[in-house]
Coordinates of C-alpha atoms and ligand atoms in Angstrom, one line a residue:
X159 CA -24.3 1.9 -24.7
X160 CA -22.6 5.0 -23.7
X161 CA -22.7 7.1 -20.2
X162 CA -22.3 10.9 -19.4
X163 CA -22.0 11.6 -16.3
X164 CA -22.9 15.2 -15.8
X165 CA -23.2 18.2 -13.7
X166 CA -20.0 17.6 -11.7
X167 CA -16.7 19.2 -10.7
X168 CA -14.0 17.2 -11.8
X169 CA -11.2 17.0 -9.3
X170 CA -7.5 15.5 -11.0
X171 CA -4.4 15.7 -9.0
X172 CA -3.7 19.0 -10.9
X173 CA -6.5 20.9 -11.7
X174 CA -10.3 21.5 -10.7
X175 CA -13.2 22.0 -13.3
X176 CA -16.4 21.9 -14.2
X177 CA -17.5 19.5 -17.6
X178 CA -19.0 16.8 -18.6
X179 CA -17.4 12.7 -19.1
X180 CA -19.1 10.8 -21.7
X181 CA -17.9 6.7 -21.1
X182 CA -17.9 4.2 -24.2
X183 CA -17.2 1.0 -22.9
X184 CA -15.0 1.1 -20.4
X185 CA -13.1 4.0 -21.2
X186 CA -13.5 8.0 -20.9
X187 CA -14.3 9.1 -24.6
X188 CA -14.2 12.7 -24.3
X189 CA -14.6 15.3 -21.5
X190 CA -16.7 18.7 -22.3
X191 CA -19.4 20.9 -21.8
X192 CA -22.8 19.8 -22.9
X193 CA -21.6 16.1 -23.9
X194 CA -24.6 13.8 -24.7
X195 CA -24.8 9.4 -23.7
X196 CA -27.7 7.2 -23.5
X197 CA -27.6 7.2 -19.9
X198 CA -26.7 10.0 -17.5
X199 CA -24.9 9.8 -14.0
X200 CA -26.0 12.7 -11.9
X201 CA -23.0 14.2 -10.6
X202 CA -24.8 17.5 -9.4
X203 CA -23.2 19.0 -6.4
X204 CA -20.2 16.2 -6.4
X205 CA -17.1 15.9 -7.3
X206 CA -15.6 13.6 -10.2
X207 CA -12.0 12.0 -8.8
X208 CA -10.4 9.3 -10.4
X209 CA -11.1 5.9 -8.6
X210 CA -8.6 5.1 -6.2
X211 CA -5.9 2.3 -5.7
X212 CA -4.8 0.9 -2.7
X213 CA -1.4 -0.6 -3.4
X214 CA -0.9 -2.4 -0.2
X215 CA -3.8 -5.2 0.5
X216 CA -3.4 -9.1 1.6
X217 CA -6.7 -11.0 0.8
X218 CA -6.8 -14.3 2.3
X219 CA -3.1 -14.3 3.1
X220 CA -1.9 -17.1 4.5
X221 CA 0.1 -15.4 7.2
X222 CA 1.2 -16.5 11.3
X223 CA 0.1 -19.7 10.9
X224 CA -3.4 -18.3 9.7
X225 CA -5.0 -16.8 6.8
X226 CA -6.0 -13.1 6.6
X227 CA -9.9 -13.7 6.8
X228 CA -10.8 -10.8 4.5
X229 CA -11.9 -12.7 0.9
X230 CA -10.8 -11.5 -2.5
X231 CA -14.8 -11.2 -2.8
X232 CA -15.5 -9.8 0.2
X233 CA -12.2 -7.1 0.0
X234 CA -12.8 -5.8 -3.3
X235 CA -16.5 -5.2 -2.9
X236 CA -15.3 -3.3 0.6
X237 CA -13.0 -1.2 -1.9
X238 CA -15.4 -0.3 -3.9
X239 CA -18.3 0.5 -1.7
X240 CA -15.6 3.2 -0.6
X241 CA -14.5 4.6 -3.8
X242 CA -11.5 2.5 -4.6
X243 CA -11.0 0.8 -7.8
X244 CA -8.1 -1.1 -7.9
X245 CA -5.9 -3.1 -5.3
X246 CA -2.3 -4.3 -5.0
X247 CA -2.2 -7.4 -3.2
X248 CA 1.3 -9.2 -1.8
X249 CA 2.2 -12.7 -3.2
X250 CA 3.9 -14.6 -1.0
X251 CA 5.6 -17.6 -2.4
X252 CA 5.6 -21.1 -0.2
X253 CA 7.4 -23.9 -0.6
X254 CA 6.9 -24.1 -4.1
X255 CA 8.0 -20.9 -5.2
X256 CA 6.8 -17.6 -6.9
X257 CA 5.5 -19.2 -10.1
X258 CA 3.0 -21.6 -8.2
X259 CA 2.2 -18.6 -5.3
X260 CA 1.2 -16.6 -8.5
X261 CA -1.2 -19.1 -9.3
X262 CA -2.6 -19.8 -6.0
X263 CA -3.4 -16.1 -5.7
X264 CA -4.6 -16.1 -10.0
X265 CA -7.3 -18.3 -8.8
X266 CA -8.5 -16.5 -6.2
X267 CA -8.7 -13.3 -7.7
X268 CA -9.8 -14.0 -10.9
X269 CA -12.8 -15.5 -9.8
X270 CA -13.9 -13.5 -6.9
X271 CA -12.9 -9.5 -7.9
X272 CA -15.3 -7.5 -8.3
X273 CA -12.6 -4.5 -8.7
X274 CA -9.5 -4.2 -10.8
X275 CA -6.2 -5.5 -9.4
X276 CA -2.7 -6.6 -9.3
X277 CA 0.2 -8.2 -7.8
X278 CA 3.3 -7.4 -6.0
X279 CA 5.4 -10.0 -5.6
X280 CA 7.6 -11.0 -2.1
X281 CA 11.0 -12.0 -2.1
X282 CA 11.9 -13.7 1.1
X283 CA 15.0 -15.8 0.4
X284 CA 17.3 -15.9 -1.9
X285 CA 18.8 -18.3 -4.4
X286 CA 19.3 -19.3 -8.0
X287 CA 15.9 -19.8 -8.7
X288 CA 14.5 -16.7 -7.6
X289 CA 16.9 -15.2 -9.7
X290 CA 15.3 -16.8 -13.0
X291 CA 12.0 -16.6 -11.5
X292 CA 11.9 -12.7 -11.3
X293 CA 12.5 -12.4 -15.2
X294 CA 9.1 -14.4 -15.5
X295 CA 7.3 -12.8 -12.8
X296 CA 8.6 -9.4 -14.7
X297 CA 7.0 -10.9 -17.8
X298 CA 3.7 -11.6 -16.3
X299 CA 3.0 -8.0 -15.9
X300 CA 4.5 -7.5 -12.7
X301 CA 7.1 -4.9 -11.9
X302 CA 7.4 -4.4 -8.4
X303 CA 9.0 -7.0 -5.7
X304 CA 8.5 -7.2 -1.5
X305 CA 11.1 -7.4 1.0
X306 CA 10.2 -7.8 4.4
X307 CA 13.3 -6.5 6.5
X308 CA 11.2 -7.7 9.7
X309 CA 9.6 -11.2 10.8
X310 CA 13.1 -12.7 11.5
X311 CA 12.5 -16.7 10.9
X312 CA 9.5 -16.3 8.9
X313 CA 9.5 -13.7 5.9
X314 CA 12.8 -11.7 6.9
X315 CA 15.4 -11.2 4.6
X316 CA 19.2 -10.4 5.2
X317 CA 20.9 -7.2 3.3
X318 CA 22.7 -9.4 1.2
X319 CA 19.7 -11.2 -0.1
X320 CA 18.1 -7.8 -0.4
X321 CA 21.0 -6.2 -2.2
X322 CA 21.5 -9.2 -4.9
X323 CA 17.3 -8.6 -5.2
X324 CA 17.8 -4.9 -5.4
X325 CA 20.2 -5.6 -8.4
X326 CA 18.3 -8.0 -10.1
X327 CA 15.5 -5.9 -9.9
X328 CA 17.8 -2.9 -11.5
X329 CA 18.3 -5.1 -14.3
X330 CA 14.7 -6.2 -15.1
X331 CA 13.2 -2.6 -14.6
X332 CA 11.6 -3.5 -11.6
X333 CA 10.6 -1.2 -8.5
X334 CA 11.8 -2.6 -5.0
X335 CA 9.2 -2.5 -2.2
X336 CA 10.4 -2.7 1.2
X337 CA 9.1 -3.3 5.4
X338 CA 11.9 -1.2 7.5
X339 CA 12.2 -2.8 10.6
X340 CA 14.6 -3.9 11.9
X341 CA 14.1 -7.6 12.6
X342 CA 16.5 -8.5 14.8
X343 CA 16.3 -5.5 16.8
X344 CA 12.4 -6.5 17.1
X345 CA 13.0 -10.2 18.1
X346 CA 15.5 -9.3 20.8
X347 CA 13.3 -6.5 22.2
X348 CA 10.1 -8.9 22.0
X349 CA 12.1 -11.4 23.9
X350 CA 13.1 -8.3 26.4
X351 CA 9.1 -7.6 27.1
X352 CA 8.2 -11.8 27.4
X353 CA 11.1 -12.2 29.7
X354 CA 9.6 -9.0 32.0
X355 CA 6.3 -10.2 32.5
X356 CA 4.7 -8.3 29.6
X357 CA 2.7 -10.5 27.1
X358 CA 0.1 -8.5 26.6
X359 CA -0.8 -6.5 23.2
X360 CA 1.1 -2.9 24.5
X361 CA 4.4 -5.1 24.0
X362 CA 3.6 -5.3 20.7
X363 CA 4.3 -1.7 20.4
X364 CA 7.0 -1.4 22.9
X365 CA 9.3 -4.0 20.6
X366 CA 8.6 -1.5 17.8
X367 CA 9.7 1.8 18.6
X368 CA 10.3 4.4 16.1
X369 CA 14.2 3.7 15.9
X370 CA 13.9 0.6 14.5
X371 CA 11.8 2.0 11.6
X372 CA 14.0 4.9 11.3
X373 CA 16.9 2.4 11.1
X374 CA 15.7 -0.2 8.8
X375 CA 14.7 3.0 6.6
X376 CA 18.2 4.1 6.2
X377 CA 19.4 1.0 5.3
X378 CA 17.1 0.4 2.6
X379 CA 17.6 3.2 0.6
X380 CA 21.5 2.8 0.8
X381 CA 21.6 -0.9 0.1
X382 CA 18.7 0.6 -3.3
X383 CA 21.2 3.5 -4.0
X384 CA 24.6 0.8 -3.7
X385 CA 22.2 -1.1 -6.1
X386 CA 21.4 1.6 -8.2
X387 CA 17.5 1.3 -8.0
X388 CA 14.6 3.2 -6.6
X389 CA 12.8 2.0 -3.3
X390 CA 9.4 2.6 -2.4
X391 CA 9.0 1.7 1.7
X392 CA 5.7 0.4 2.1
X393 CA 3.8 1.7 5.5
X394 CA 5.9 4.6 6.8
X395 CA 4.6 5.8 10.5
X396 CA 7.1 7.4 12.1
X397 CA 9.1 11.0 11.8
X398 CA 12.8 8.6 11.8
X399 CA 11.6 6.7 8.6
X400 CA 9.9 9.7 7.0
X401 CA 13.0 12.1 7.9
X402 CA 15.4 9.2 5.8
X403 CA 13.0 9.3 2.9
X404 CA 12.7 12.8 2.9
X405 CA 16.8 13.4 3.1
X406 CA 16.8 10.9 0.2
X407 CA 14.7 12.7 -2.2
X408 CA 16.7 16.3 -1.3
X409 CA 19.9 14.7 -2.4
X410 CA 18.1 13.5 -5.4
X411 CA 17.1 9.8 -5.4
X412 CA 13.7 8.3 -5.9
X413 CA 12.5 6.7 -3.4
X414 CA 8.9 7.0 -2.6
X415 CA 7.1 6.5 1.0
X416 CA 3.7 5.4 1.8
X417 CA 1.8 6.1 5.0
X418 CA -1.1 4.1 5.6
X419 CA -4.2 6.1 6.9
X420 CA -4.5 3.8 10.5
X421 CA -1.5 5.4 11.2
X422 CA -2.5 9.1 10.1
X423 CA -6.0 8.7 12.6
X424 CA -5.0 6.2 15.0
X425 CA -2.2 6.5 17.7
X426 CA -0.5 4.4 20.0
X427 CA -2.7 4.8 23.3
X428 CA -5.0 1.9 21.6
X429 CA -3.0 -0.5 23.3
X430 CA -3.4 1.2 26.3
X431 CA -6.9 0.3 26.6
X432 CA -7.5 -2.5 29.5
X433 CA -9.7 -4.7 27.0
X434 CA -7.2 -7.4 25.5
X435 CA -9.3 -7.6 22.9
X436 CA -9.6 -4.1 21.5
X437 CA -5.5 -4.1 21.8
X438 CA -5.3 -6.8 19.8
X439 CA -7.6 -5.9 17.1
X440 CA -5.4 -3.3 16.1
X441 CA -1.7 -5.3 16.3
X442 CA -0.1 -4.5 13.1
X443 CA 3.5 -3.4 12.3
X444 CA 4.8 -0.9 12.5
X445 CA 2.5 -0.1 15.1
X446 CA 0.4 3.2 15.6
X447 CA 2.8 5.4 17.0
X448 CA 1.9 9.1 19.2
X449 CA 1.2 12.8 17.3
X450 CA 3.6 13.9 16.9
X451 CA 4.5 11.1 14.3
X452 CA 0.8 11.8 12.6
X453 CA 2.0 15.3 12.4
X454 CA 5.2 14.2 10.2
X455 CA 3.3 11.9 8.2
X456 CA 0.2 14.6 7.3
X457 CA 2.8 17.1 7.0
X458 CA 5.2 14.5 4.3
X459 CA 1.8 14.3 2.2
X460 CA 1.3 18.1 1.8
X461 CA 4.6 18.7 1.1
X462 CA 5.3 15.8 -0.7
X463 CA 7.9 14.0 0.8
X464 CA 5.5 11.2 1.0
X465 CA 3.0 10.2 -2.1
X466 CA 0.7 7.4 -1.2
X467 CA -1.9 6.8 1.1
X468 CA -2.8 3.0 1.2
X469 CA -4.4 0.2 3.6
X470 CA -2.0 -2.4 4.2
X471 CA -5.2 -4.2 4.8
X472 CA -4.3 -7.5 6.5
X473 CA -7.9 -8.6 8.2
X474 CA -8.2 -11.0 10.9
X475 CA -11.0 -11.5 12.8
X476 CA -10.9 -11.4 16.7
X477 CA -10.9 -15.2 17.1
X478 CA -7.6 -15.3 15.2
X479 CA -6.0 -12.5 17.0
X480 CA -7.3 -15.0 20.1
X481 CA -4.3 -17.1 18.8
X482 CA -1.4 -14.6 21.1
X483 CA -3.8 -14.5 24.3
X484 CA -0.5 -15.7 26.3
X485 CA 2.0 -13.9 23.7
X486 CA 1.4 -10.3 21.8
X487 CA 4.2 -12.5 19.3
X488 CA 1.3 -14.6 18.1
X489 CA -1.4 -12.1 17.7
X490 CA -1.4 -12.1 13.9
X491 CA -0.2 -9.0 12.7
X492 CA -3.0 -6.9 10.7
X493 CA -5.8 -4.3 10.6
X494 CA -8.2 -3.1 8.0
X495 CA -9.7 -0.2 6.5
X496 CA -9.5 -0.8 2.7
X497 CA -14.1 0.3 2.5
X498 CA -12.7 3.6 4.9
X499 CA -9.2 4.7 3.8
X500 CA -11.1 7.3 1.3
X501 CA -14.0 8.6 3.4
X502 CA -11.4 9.1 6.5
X503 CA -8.8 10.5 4.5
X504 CA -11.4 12.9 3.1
X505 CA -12.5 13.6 6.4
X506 CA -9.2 13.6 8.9
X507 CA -7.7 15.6 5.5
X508 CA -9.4 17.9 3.2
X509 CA -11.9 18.8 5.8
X510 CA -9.6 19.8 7.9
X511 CA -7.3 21.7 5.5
X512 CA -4.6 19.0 5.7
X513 CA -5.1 18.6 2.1
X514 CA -6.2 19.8 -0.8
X515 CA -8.5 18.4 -2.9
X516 CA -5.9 17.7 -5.4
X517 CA -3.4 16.4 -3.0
X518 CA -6.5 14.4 -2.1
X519 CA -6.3 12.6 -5.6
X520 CA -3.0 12.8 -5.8
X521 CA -2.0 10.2 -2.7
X522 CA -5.3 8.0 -3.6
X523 CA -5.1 7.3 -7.0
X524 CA -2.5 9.4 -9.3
X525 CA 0.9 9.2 -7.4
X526 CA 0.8 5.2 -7.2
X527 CA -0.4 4.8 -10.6
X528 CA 2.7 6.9 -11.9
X529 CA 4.9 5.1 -9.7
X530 CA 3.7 1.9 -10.6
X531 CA 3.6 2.5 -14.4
X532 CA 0.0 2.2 -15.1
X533 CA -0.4 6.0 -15.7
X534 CA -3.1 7.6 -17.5
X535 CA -4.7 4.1 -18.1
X536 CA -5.3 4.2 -14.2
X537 CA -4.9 7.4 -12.0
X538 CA -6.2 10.3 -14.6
X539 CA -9.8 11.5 -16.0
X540 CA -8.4 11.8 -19.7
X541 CA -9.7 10.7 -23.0
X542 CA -8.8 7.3 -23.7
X543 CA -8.4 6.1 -19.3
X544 CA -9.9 3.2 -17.8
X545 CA -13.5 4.7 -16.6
X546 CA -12.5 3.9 -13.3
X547 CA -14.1 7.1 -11.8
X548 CA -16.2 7.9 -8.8
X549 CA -18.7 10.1 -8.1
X550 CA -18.2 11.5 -4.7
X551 CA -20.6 13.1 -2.9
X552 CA -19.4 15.7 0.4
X553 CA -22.6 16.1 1.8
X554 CA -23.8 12.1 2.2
X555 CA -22.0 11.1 5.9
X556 CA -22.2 8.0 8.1
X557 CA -20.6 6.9 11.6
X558 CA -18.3 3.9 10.5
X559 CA -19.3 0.6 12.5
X560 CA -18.8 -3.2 11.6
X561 CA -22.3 -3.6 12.0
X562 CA -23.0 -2.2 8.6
X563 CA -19.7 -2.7 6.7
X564 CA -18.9 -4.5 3.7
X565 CA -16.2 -6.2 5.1
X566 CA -16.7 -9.6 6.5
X567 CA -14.2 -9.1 9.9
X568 CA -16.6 -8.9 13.4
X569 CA -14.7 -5.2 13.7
X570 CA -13.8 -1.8 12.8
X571 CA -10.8 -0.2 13.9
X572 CA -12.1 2.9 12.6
X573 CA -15.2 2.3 14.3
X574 CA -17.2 5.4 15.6
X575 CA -15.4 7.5 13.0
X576 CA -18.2 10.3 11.6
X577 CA -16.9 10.5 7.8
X578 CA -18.7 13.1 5.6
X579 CA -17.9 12.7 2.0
X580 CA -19.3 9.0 0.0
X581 CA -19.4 7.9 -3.0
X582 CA -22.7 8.6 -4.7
X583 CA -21.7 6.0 -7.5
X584 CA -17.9 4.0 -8.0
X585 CA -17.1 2.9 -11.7
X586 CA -15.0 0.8 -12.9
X587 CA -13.9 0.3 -16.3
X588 CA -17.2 2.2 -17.0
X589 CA -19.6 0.1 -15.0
X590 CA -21.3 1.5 -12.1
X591 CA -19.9 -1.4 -9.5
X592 CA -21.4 1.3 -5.8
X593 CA -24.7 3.3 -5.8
X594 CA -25.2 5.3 -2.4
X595 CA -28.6 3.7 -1.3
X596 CA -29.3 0.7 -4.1
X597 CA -27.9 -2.3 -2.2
X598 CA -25.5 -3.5 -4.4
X599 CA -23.6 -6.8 -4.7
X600 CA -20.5 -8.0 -5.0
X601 CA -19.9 -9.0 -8.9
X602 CA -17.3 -11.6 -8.5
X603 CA -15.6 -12.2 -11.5
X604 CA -15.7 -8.8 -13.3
X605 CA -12.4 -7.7 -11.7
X606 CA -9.1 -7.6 -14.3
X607 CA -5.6 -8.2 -13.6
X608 CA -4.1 -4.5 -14.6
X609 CA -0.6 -5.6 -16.7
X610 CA 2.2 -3.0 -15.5
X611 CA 5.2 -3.1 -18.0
X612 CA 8.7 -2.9 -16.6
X613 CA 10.3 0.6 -15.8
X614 CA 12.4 2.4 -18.5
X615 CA 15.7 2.4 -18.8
X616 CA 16.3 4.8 -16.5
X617 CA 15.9 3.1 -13.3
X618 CA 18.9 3.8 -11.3
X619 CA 19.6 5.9 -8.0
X620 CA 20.2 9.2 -8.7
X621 CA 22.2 10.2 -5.4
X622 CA 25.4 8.4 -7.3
X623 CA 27.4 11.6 -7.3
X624 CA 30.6 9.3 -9.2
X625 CA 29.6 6.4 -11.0
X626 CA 32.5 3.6 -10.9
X627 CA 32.7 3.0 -14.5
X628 CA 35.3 0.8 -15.7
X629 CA 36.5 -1.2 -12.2
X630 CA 39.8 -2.3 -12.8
X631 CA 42.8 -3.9 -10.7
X632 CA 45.6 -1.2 -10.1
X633 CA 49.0 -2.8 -11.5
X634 CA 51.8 -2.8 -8.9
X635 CA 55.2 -3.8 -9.7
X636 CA 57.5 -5.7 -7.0
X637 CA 58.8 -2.7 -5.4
X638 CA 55.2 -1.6 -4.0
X639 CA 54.4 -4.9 -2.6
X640 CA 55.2 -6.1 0.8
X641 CA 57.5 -8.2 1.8
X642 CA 58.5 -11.1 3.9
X643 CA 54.6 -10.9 6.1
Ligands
URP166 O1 0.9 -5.9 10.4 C1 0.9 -6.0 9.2 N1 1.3 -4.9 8.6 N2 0.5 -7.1 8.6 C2 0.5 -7.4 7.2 C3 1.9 -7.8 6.7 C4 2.8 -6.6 6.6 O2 3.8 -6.5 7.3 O3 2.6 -5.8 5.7
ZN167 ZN1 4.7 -4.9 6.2
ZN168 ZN1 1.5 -5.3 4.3
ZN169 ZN1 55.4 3.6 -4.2

């Protein structure tokens, strides 16, 4: 059984055209004018994008002495209704270690997908085992690794811990992923607002300022570029973090920032509001900041100083963000938006003239499938791709609320939003998974784990100006030595 899908403009991160896709199975087959299938996808008036990935999601984490409410079922079913067609979901080992964590999460996934998906994995100690473990993790089709630089106590990691990681993952062709903040910094400023009479959610965001983003950002990519690797910081929303990455790159080294798109439409004033409850719905961190950091962060995409656009979505629903009534330090830390981070970007972006089209599909789908190795199976409309495509329609809008989302979390943080551009169909692997209008189900179960090979050989900083090549003692005979001390 083939597909065409026909009548569309097809929009890649590099070009624009009109044609024709014909699907057999589940990938693109060919891509021309007048192409004939046994059934045909009306893509009349709409644009053909490749399906997007959302690299940063926690399904049912366990997380703050809770567990991110948002299901594997109920999160990929979300992702698709809004034109995303794989997710990147954090392991985070327990007391048994990454091997066993893998499984845990294995289970889940495999059984409840109804997207494509994969799997970073966190490192958040340090030790022998760990060591050996990331070689097997590597060889399980994994090849990027977590560190959390904030969440002292908890998931935190030192620099030395992160620099032994760094190298280790230099060695197995592995991409570090990082969570600039500075942890201590936070902790003692936390502390600070508690100790003032200030437990409310708006401490949240005074114990995060900018700085220590900007800081822990620094630091990252010189402990990656001491390590000789490439970092990727995970959900960049401030102008100091941005301004390191962008620095970075100029001199030459590859490190790769992703803003989330809460923290492109969002600000800080949310925390403002006097109902405890609408602060705490949208506790994350880092947390939304004021314009002028949108501004950076919009700016960083067009330019390209930043390449992905993801969700970080950590769901919770407002009975668990009840858990910090008496301290903002217990709220768990979290929002949502992986059914909106398309139709919001679309909206916020290339309807305003933020972005182009292009750039559109570049920081949704094509960037992070290059930087994650899984480009042209994922990311591309070429001959021989995934069919993971959708079918996006500009003229179908709705006003986002939680009473008609696909997510099963009693809120929206987007809610109110007026998006204009849907999906008129989402496909995956070359099965139409989202049809505007026709009800559709979750298909638990149909979701694969997308393998992503290690990194060639070539994964090393690039900003190392004079490599040290052969480190050896200097000889020194008697007379150059002190003496008598
Ligand atoms: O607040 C957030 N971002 N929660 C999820 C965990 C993380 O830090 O990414
Ligand atoms: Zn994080
Ligand atoms: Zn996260
Ligand atoms: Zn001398």
């Amino acid at each position: 059984m083939s597909k065409v899908i026909k009548g569309g403009t097809i929009v890649a991160a590099d070009r624009t055209y009109e044609a024709d896709i014909l699907i057999e199975g589940e990938r693109i087959a060919a891509i021309g004018q007048n192409l004939s299938g046994d059934t045909v996808i009306d893509a009349s008036d709409a644009y053909i994008m490749p399906g997007g990935i959302d690299p940063h999601t926690h399904l049912e984490m366990p997380f703050m002495g809770t567990t991110a409410a948002e299901t594997w079922e109920s999160g990929t079913f979300a992702a698709v209704s809004g034109g995303t067609t794989m997710v990147v979901d954090f392991v985070i080992p327990g007391q048994d270690g990454m091997l066993a964590a893998l499984e845990e999460w294995e289970n889940r996934a495999t059984r409840q997908a109804s997207s494509d998906y994969s799997y970073h994995m966190c490192v958040t100690d340090w030790s022998e085992q760990i060591f050996s473990d990331m070689a097997k993790v590597v060889d399980r089709g994994i090849n990027t690794f977590k560190h959390f630089m904030a969440y002292k106590g908890a998931l935190m990691v030192n620099d030395d811990e992160m620099f032994a990681s760094f190298q280790r993952c230099a060695a197995l062709g592995a991409l570090p992923l990082v969570h600039a903040e500075n942890g201590d910094i936070v902790a003692a400023l936390q502390q600070k607002y508690i100790d003032a009479g200030i437990p409310g959610p708006e401490a949240h965001a005074y114990s995060r300022p900018p700085e220590v983003e900007g800081e822990a950002t620094n630091r990252a990519i010189m402990i990656a570029d001491a390590a000789g690797v490439p970092v990727y910081i995970v959900h960049v929303s401030c102008e100091q973090s941005h301004e390191a990455i962008r620095r970075a790159r100029q001199k030459g080294m590859r490190v790769f920032g992703e803003p989330l798109i809460q923290h492109l439409t969002l600000d800080e004033s949310e925390y403002q509001n006097p109902d405890w409850m609408h602060a705490a719905r949208r506790v994350m961190s880092p947390p939304f900041r004021d314009k002028s950091h949108q501004d950076s962060l919009w700016a960083g995409l067009a330019a390209g100083s930043l390449q992905v656009v993801a969700t970080d979505h950590a769901a919770f629903t407002s009975e668990q963000k009840t858990l910090g009534l008496d301290d903002f330090r217990k709220i768990p830390n979290g929002t949502g938006g992986l059914e909106d981070r398309m139709p919001v970007l679309w909206t916020r972006g290339v309807d305003t003239g933020r972005l182009t089209m292009n750039e559109f599909v570049a920081v949704t789908s094509t960037n992070i499938a290059r930087i994650l190795n899984i480009y042209p199976q994922k990311g591309a409309i070429l001959p021989g791709s995934d069919a993971d495509l959708v079918v996006w329609d500009p003229k179908l809008s709705k006003t986002i609320s939680a009473s008609n989302q696909k997510s099963i979390i009693d809120y929206n943080v987007f809610e109110g939003f007026k998006v204009n551009g849907l999906p008129r169909y989402t496909l995956s692997r070359g099965d139409v998974v989202w049809s505007h209008g026709q009800n559709d189900q979750p298909q638990p179960g149909r979701g694969k784990f997308v393998k992503r090979r290690p990194f060639p050989a070539v994964n090393q900083a690039l900003s190392k100006w004079k490599e040290i090549t052969a480190p050896r003692a200097v000889t020194r005979s008697a007379e150059h030595m002190p003496i008598g001390i």
